Amino acid sequence: MSGGFEIRVRQQLGAFTLDVGLQGTQSGVTALFGPSGSGKTSLVNAVAGLGRPDYAFIRIGDRVLSDTDMGVFVPPHQRRVGYVFQDARLFPHMSVAQNLDYGRPKMVSLPTSLPLLAETLGIGHLMERSPKDLSGGEAQRVAIGRALMSNPAILLMDEPLASLDQARRDEILPYLDQLTQMTDTQIFYVSHSMAEVARLADTLVLLKEGKVIRQGPAADILSDPAAVPDIGVREAGAVLTVHVKSQDAGDGLSELATSAGRLLLPKFNAPDGTQLRVRILASDIILSRDKPDGLSALNILPAVVAEIIEGAGPGVAVALKSGEDRLLARITRRSARALKLAQGIKCYAVIKTVSVAPGNIGQHKG
């Protein structure tokens, strides 16, 4: 299927107005991020055909699913849309294997085999179990597998980890990493967790009060200081592309190579040479004009100030170029003035080794 996607939706819901326009490439993960009530679920429901907006033009590849002007509305069961909800919604009277098989269209040859899908999602050993015997994370992985077994043209994932505790989220995220690497299916991922978005998304769409306020490559938006108010000051942070230089660098650490230098993080399982993306929160970066000495922090990366944006409060967002990567730091206005920071100024980004949580490390997209 060619041609990517184009989605234009307008809908009046009481005092709330949803008015969005999106377009993108054929495959990859498009994350819809925004606060509750921003229109994320209403939008994906329109794509799925579960809602009929006042106006809709929805094209996935070369198929037009909705066109209000032309009177086109393809019924939900004919749209080839996979949908994963917050709760797994598995059939309780069926085994895992039967739930997966239920999603498979009869007499259709699937591009992804069940054994490969089961291996990717880590559910091969669960086939004979009943849904009631699954953990929350296991049930969601089965639900994702069932949706993919339907051979969808687009996969909608509406807050798929929201009902799980942090331990179960950390358990399932590596499987989602692998899933997004193995499938060419366009994925819409709805979330209010920036950690999930930064780890999984190729494209980021920020929604607020029913409107698209930003859309584009996730790495570009996450490193843009002007986007900090829309993302949230506590969630703001850029993503670095790195590769594993040494999985075991001693002292319980792993050594990563960035385009500007070494990055040491708590040890994790990834073979040497693996490309990863690492999210570093803006609030976890300290800036210094001179290369610091005698610090407990082990990560000191050279950088150049690319842009400074002052917020309404005491904070300043500083965009940095570090080698080929971009970083984002959030410091006080007083500190920025004391350091005499300005565009083009050379400095050093200091990052505590233990500040990067395991959930902020994922597979590189590419």
Short mmCIF file of C-alpha atoms in Angstrom, two decimals:
data_model
loop_
_atom_site.label_atom_id
_atom_site.label_comp_id
_atom_site.label_asym_id
_atom_site.label_seq_id
_atom_site.Cartn_x
_atom_site.Cartn_y
_atom_site.Cartn_z
CA MET A 1 0.00 0.00 0.00
CA SER A 2 1.46 3.33 -1.05
CA GLY A 3 0.83 6.97 -0.47
CA GLY A 4 1.06 7.26 3.31
CA PHE A 5 -1.97 8.71 5.06
CA GLU A 6 -4.06 11.87 5.09
CA ILE A 7 -6.55 12.61 7.85
CA ARG A 8 -8.78 15.67 8.18
CA VAL A 9 -11.49 15.64 10.83
CA ARG A 10 -13.87 18.25 12.21
CA GLN A 11 -16.39 17.48 14.93
CA GLN A 12 -18.39 19.53 17.41
CA LEU A 13 -18.81 17.72 20.74
CA GLY A 14 -20.78 20.06 22.98
CA ALA A 15 -18.47 22.97 23.78
CA PHE A 16 -15.46 21.02 22.47
CA THR A 17 -14.36 21.33 18.84
CA LEU A 18 -12.07 18.76 17.22
CA ASP A 19 -10.43 20.21 14.12
CA VAL A 20 -7.28 18.42 12.97
CA GLY A 21 -5.33 17.74 9.82
CA LEU A 22 -2.54 15.17 9.57
CA GLN A 23 -0.53 13.56 6.84
CA GLY A 24 2.45 11.26 6.87
CA THR A 25 4.47 8.54 5.24
CA GLN A 26 3.53 4.91 4.70
CA SER A 27 5.05 3.31 7.78
CA GLY A 28 6.45 4.15 11.19
CA VAL A 29 5.01 5.25 14.52
CA THR A 30 3.03 8.47 14.71
CA ALA A 31 2.47 9.41 18.35
CA LEU A 32 -0.49 11.55 19.39
CA PHE A 33 0.41 13.33 22.62
CA GLY A 34 -1.60 15.73 24.68
CA PRO A 35 -3.49 16.18 27.95
CA SER A 36 -6.75 14.40 28.68
CA GLY A 37 -9.55 15.95 26.68
CA SER A 38 -7.34 17.11 23.82
CA GLY A 39 -9.12 14.91 21.25
CA LYS A 40 -6.70 11.98 20.87
CA THR A 41 -9.24 9.17 21.30
CA SER A 42 -11.91 10.96 19.26
CA LEU A 43 -9.43 11.21 16.41
CA VAL A 44 -8.42 7.53 16.39
CA ASN A 45 -12.07 6.50 16.74
CA ALA A 46 -12.81 8.48 13.57
CA VAL A 47 -10.00 6.60 11.80
CA ALA A 48 -11.41 3.28 13.03
CA GLY A 49 -14.91 4.20 11.89
CA LEU A 50 -16.23 4.07 15.46
CA GLY A 51 -17.36 7.67 15.23
CA ARG A 52 -18.83 9.72 12.39
CA PRO A 53 -17.54 13.30 12.63
CA ASP A 54 -19.33 16.28 11.11
CA TYR A 55 -16.63 16.25 8.44
CA ALA A 56 -13.98 13.64 7.67
CA PHE A 57 -11.54 12.83 4.92
CA ILE A 58 -9.47 9.79 5.86
CA ARG A 59 -7.11 8.10 3.43
CA ILE A 60 -4.80 5.25 4.38
CA GLY A 61 -2.49 4.36 1.51
CA ASP A 62 -4.60 4.31 -1.63
CA ARG A 63 -7.90 3.61 0.18
CA VAL A 64 -10.29 6.39 1.13
CA LEU A 65 -12.10 5.29 4.29
CA SER A 66 -14.16 8.42 4.84
CA ASP A 67 -15.03 11.35 2.62
CA THR A 68 -18.00 13.33 3.87
CA ASP A 69 -18.18 15.47 0.73
CA MET A 70 -18.41 12.40 -1.52
CA GLY A 71 -20.64 10.39 0.81
CA VAL A 72 -17.97 7.74 1.44
CA PHE A 73 -17.97 5.85 4.75
CA VAL A 74 -16.34 2.42 4.84
CA PRO A 75 -17.78 0.34 7.73
CA PRO A 76 -15.36 -0.42 10.59
CA HIS A 77 -15.07 -4.14 9.79
CA GLN A 78 -14.00 -3.36 6.21
CA ARG A 79 -11.35 -0.76 7.06
CA ARG A 80 -8.44 -3.12 7.81
CA VAL A 81 -7.79 -1.23 11.03
CA GLY A 82 -6.27 -2.94 14.05
CA TYR A 83 -7.22 -1.41 17.40
CA VAL A 84 -5.54 -1.98 20.77
CA PHE A 85 -7.42 -0.43 23.69
CA GLN A 86 -6.29 0.45 27.22
CA ASP A 87 -7.61 -2.91 28.42
CA ALA A 88 -6.84 -6.07 26.46
CA ARG A 89 -10.48 -7.06 25.74
CA LEU A 90 -9.55 -10.69 25.07
CA PHE A 91 -12.30 -13.26 24.65
CA PRO A 92 -12.41 -14.96 28.08
CA HIS A 93 -13.77 -18.29 26.75
CA MET A 94 -10.87 -18.64 24.26
CA SER A 95 -7.24 -19.60 24.80
CA VAL A 96 -4.43 -17.26 23.79
CA ALA A 97 -3.97 -19.23 20.55
CA GLN A 98 -7.69 -18.99 19.78
CA ASN A 99 -7.72 -15.26 20.49
CA LEU A 100 -4.84 -14.77 18.07
CA ASP A 101 -6.44 -16.97 15.41
CA TYR A 102 -9.69 -15.03 15.74
CA GLY A 103 -7.93 -11.96 14.41
CA ARG A 104 -6.61 -13.77 11.34
CA PRO A 105 -8.63 -13.12 8.20
CA LYS A 106 -9.60 -16.45 6.66
CA MET A 107 -8.05 -17.44 3.33
CA VAL A 108 -5.53 -14.59 3.54
CA SER A 109 -1.77 -15.10 3.46
CA LEU A 110 -0.24 -12.90 6.16
CA PRO A 111 3.08 -11.08 5.72
CA THR A 112 4.01 -11.93 9.32
CA SER A 113 3.85 -15.53 10.54
CA LEU A 114 2.32 -16.38 13.90
CA PRO A 115 5.55 -18.00 15.21
CA LEU A 116 7.56 -14.87 14.36
CA LEU A 117 4.93 -12.59 15.89
CA ALA A 118 4.75 -14.75 19.01
CA GLU A 119 8.53 -14.66 19.35
CA THR A 120 8.65 -10.89 18.89
CA LEU A 121 5.97 -10.33 21.53
CA GLY A 122 7.27 -13.04 23.86
CA ILE A 123 3.96 -14.92 24.00
CA GLY A 124 4.91 -18.25 22.43
CA HIS A 125 4.77 -20.05 25.79
CA LEU A 126 1.30 -18.67 26.58
CA MET A 127 -0.66 -20.27 23.73
CA GLU A 128 -2.70 -22.72 25.78
CA ARG A 129 -3.42 -20.32 28.65
CA SER A 130 -6.74 -18.70 29.39
CA PRO A 131 -6.84 -14.88 29.48
CA LYS A 132 -7.70 -15.03 33.19
CA ASP A 133 -4.31 -16.63 33.84
CA LEU A 134 -2.33 -13.81 32.18
CA SER A 135 -0.70 -10.81 33.80
CA GLY A 136 -1.73 -7.37 32.58
CA GLY A 137 1.41 -7.06 30.46
CA GLU A 138 0.94 -10.52 28.94
CA ALA A 139 -2.70 -9.80 28.11
CA GLN A 140 -1.77 -6.56 26.34
CA ARG A 141 0.91 -8.34 24.29
CA VAL A 142 -1.69 -10.90 23.21
CA ALA A 143 -4.09 -8.08 22.32
CA ILE A 144 -1.39 -6.45 20.18
CA GLY A 145 -0.71 -9.79 18.49
CA ARG A 146 -4.41 -10.31 17.76
CA ALA A 147 -4.65 -6.86 16.19
CA LEU A 148 -1.62 -7.54 13.98
CA MET A 149 -2.98 -10.95 12.95
CA SER A 150 -5.85 -9.11 11.27
CA ASN A 151 -3.31 -7.87 8.67
CA PRO A 152 -4.21 -4.20 9.29
CA ALA A 153 -3.31 -1.35 7.00
CA ILE A 154 -3.00 0.79 10.13
CA LEU A 155 -2.67 -0.13 13.81
CA LEU A 156 -4.30 2.16 16.39
CA MET A 157 -2.96 1.90 19.95
CA ASP A 158 -4.97 3.99 22.40
CA GLU A 159 -3.04 4.31 25.68
CA PRO A 160 -2.10 0.59 25.55
CA LEU A 161 0.01 0.79 28.72
CA ALA A 162 -2.17 3.18 30.75
CA SER A 163 -3.79 0.42 32.82
CA LEU A 164 -0.44 -1.15 33.78
CA ASP A 165 1.80 -0.32 36.71
CA GLN A 166 5.34 0.94 36.03
CA ALA A 167 6.90 -2.53 36.35
CA ARG A 168 4.53 -3.98 33.72
CA ARG A 169 5.13 -0.96 31.45
CA ASP A 170 8.87 -1.48 31.65
CA GLU A 171 8.27 -5.15 30.85
CA ILE A 172 6.26 -4.50 27.69
CA LEU A 173 8.20 -1.55 26.21
CA PRO A 174 11.08 -3.70 24.86
CA TYR A 175 8.50 -5.81 22.99
CA LEU A 176 6.99 -2.67 21.48
CA ASP A 177 10.52 -1.65 20.45
CA GLN A 178 10.92 -4.92 18.56
CA LEU A 179 7.41 -4.72 17.12
CA THR A 180 7.97 -1.30 15.58
CA GLN A 181 11.21 -2.59 14.03
CA MET A 182 9.63 -5.66 12.40
CA THR A 183 6.40 -4.27 10.94
CA ASP A 184 5.81 -1.92 8.01
CA THR A 185 2.28 -1.21 9.26
CA GLN A 186 1.54 2.42 10.02
CA ILE A 187 1.02 2.76 13.78
CA PHE A 188 -0.86 5.53 15.57
CA TYR A 189 0.21 5.52 19.22
CA VAL A 190 -1.92 7.55 21.62
CA SER A 191 -0.30 8.40 24.94
CA HIS A 192 0.06 11.00 27.65
CA SER A 193 3.41 9.46 28.66
CA MET A 194 6.27 11.35 27.05
CA ALA A 195 8.67 8.54 28.04
CA GLU A 196 6.73 6.13 25.78
CA VAL A 197 6.45 8.69 22.99
CA ALA A 198 10.17 9.57 23.03
CA ARG A 199 11.11 5.91 22.97
CA LEU A 200 8.77 4.72 20.20
CA ALA A 201 7.73 7.61 17.94
CA ASP A 202 9.11 8.51 14.54
CA THR A 203 6.61 11.34 14.13
CA LEU A 204 5.09 13.38 16.95
CA VAL A 205 1.76 15.19 16.89
CA LEU A 206 0.98 17.48 19.83
CA LEU A 207 -2.73 18.06 20.43
CA LYS A 208 -4.32 20.67 22.65
CA GLU A 209 -8.01 21.52 22.97
CA GLY A 210 -8.85 19.67 19.76
CA LYS A 211 -6.18 21.35 17.63
CA VAL A 212 -2.79 20.25 16.30
CA ILE A 213 -0.26 22.66 17.76
CA ARG A 214 2.88 20.88 16.49
CA GLN A 215 3.67 17.95 14.21
CA GLY A 216 6.89 16.67 12.69
CA PRO A 217 9.84 14.33 13.31
CA ALA A 218 9.84 13.37 16.98
CA ALA A 219 13.54 14.11 17.47
CA ASP A 220 13.11 17.64 16.10
CA ILE A 221 10.17 18.54 18.32
CA LEU A 222 11.67 16.99 21.45
CA SER A 223 14.86 19.03 21.06
CA ASP A 224 13.02 22.29 20.27
CA PRO A 225 13.09 24.66 23.27
CA ALA A 226 9.97 26.40 21.97
CA ALA A 227 8.03 23.14 22.43
CA VAL A 228 8.76 22.88 26.17
CA PRO A 229 5.48 24.57 27.27
CA ASP A 230 3.51 22.14 25.09
CA ILE A 231 5.36 19.04 26.28
CA GLY A 232 5.63 20.12 29.92
CA VAL A 233 8.71 21.36 31.73
CA ARG A 234 9.08 18.14 33.71
CA GLU A 235 8.77 15.95 30.60
CA ALA A 236 10.94 18.00 28.23
CA GLY A 237 14.06 16.26 27.00
CA ALA A 238 15.89 15.39 23.80
CA VAL A 239 16.78 12.01 22.29
CA LEU A 240 20.36 11.03 21.41
CA THR A 241 21.31 8.39 18.88
CA VAL A 242 24.09 6.24 20.33
CA HIS A 243 25.66 2.81 19.96
CA VAL A 244 26.82 0.39 22.61
CA LYS A 245 30.59 0.48 22.90
CA SER A 246 30.77 -1.88 25.87
CA GLN A 247 27.80 -3.57 27.46
CA ASP A 248 29.89 -4.19 30.59
CA ALA A 249 32.28 -1.32 31.24
CA GLY A 250 32.79 -2.40 34.86
CA ASP A 251 31.28 -1.15 38.12
CA GLY A 252 27.79 -2.05 36.89
CA LEU A 253 27.96 0.40 33.98
CA SER A 254 27.53 0.23 30.22
CA GLU A 255 29.52 2.52 27.91
CA LEU A 256 27.79 4.18 24.97
CA ALA A 257 29.33 6.20 22.18
CA THR A 258 27.62 9.43 21.13
CA SER A 259 28.68 11.62 18.23
CA ALA A 260 30.43 13.90 20.75
CA GLY A 261 31.90 11.51 23.29
CA ARG A 262 31.31 8.80 25.88
CA LEU A 263 28.11 8.23 27.83
CA LEU A 264 28.10 5.91 30.86
CA LEU A 265 24.77 4.52 32.08
CA PRO A 266 23.71 1.81 34.53
CA LYS A 267 24.35 -1.59 32.92
CA PHE A 268 21.66 -2.95 30.59
CA ASN A 269 21.38 -5.88 28.19
CA ALA A 270 22.23 -4.91 24.63
CA PRO A 271 25.02 -6.41 22.50
CA ASP A 272 28.07 -4.31 21.69
CA GLY A 273 27.49 -2.29 18.52
CA THR A 274 23.71 -2.04 19.00
CA GLN A 275 22.24 1.33 18.03
CA LEU A 276 19.97 2.86 20.65
CA ARG A 277 18.10 6.04 21.32
CA VAL A 278 18.44 7.56 24.75
CA ARG A 279 16.13 10.21 26.17
CA ILE A 280 17.81 12.67 28.51
CA LEU A 281 15.55 15.00 30.44
CA ALA A 282 16.28 18.70 30.17
CA SER A 283 16.16 18.99 33.95
CA ASP A 284 18.94 16.36 34.27
CA ILE A 285 21.54 18.44 32.42
CA ILE A 286 23.88 20.88 34.14
CA LEU A 287 25.79 23.39 32.00
CA SER A 288 29.33 24.66 32.50
CA ARG A 289 31.31 27.15 30.40
CA ASP A 290 34.58 25.39 31.30
CA LYS A 291 35.20 21.66 31.34
CA PRO A 292 34.48 20.69 34.94
CA ASP A 293 36.95 18.74 37.05
CA GLY A 294 36.49 16.79 40.26
CA LEU A 295 32.78 16.04 39.79
CA SER A 296 30.97 12.82 40.71
CA ALA A 297 29.09 13.02 37.39
CA LEU A 298 30.83 10.84 34.80
CA ASN A 299 29.22 12.19 31.63
CA ILE A 300 30.59 15.47 30.30
CA LEU A 301 29.77 16.21 26.65
CA PRO A 302 31.05 19.21 24.69
CA ALA A 303 28.28 21.33 23.22
CA VAL A 304 27.46 24.61 21.51
CA VAL A 305 24.44 26.75 22.43
CA ALA A 306 22.02 26.74 19.49
CA GLU A 307 19.08 28.67 20.94
CA ILE A 308 17.80 30.06 24.23
CA ILE A 309 14.15 30.62 25.08
CA GLU A 310 13.05 32.19 28.34
CA GLY A 311 9.84 30.93 29.92
CA ALA A 312 7.23 32.86 31.83
CA GLY A 313 8.69 31.67 35.14
CA PRO A 314 12.31 31.47 36.32
CA GLY A 315 13.29 28.78 33.81
CA VAL A 316 15.23 28.99 30.54
CA ALA A 317 15.25 26.29 27.84
CA VAL A 318 18.64 25.95 26.14
CA ALA A 319 18.99 24.02 22.89
CA LEU A 320 22.46 22.52 22.44
CA LYS A 321 24.34 20.96 19.54
CA SER A 322 26.57 18.15 20.80
CA GLY A 323 28.43 16.58 17.91
CA GLU A 324 25.68 15.54 15.49
CA ASP A 325 23.13 15.23 18.30
CA ARG A 326 20.90 17.80 19.91
CA LEU A 327 20.36 18.19 23.63
CA LEU A 328 17.95 20.30 25.63
CA ALA A 329 18.78 21.79 29.02
CA ARG A 330 16.49 23.59 31.43
CA ILE A 331 18.22 25.92 33.85
CA THR A 332 17.28 29.10 35.71
CA ARG A 333 17.39 32.49 34.05
CA ARG A 334 19.84 33.57 36.75
CA SER A 335 22.22 30.72 35.83
CA ALA A 336 21.98 31.51 32.12
CA ARG A 337 22.91 35.13 32.77
CA ALA A 338 25.71 34.22 35.18
CA LEU A 339 27.20 31.91 32.52
CA LYS A 340 26.64 34.59 29.86
CA LEU A 341 25.06 32.02 27.59
CA ALA A 342 24.26 33.09 24.05
CA GLN A 343 23.90 31.47 20.67
CA GLY A 344 27.24 30.05 19.51
CA ILE A 345 28.80 29.89 22.99
CA LYS A 346 30.77 26.70 23.67
CA CYS A 347 29.99 24.86 26.89
CA TYR A 348 29.77 21.42 28.47
CA ALA A 349 26.67 19.36 29.26
CA VAL A 350 27.02 17.43 32.51
CA ILE A 351 24.74 14.40 32.90
CA LYS A 352 24.54 12.20 35.99
CA THR A 353 24.99 8.52 35.13
CA VAL A 354 22.07 7.39 37.27
CA SER A 355 19.66 10.07 35.98
CA VAL A 356 18.67 8.11 32.84
CA ALA A 357 15.92 5.61 33.70
CA PRO A 358 15.82 2.22 31.89
CA GLY A 359 12.50 3.19 30.31
CA ASN A 360 14.26 6.04 28.50
CA ILE A 361 16.51 3.67 26.53
CA GLY A 362 15.11 2.06 23.38
CA GLN A 363 16.08 0.72 19.99
CA HIS A 364 17.17 3.18 17.35
CA LYS A 365 14.68 3.79 14.55
CA GLY A 366 16.41 3.26 11.27
#
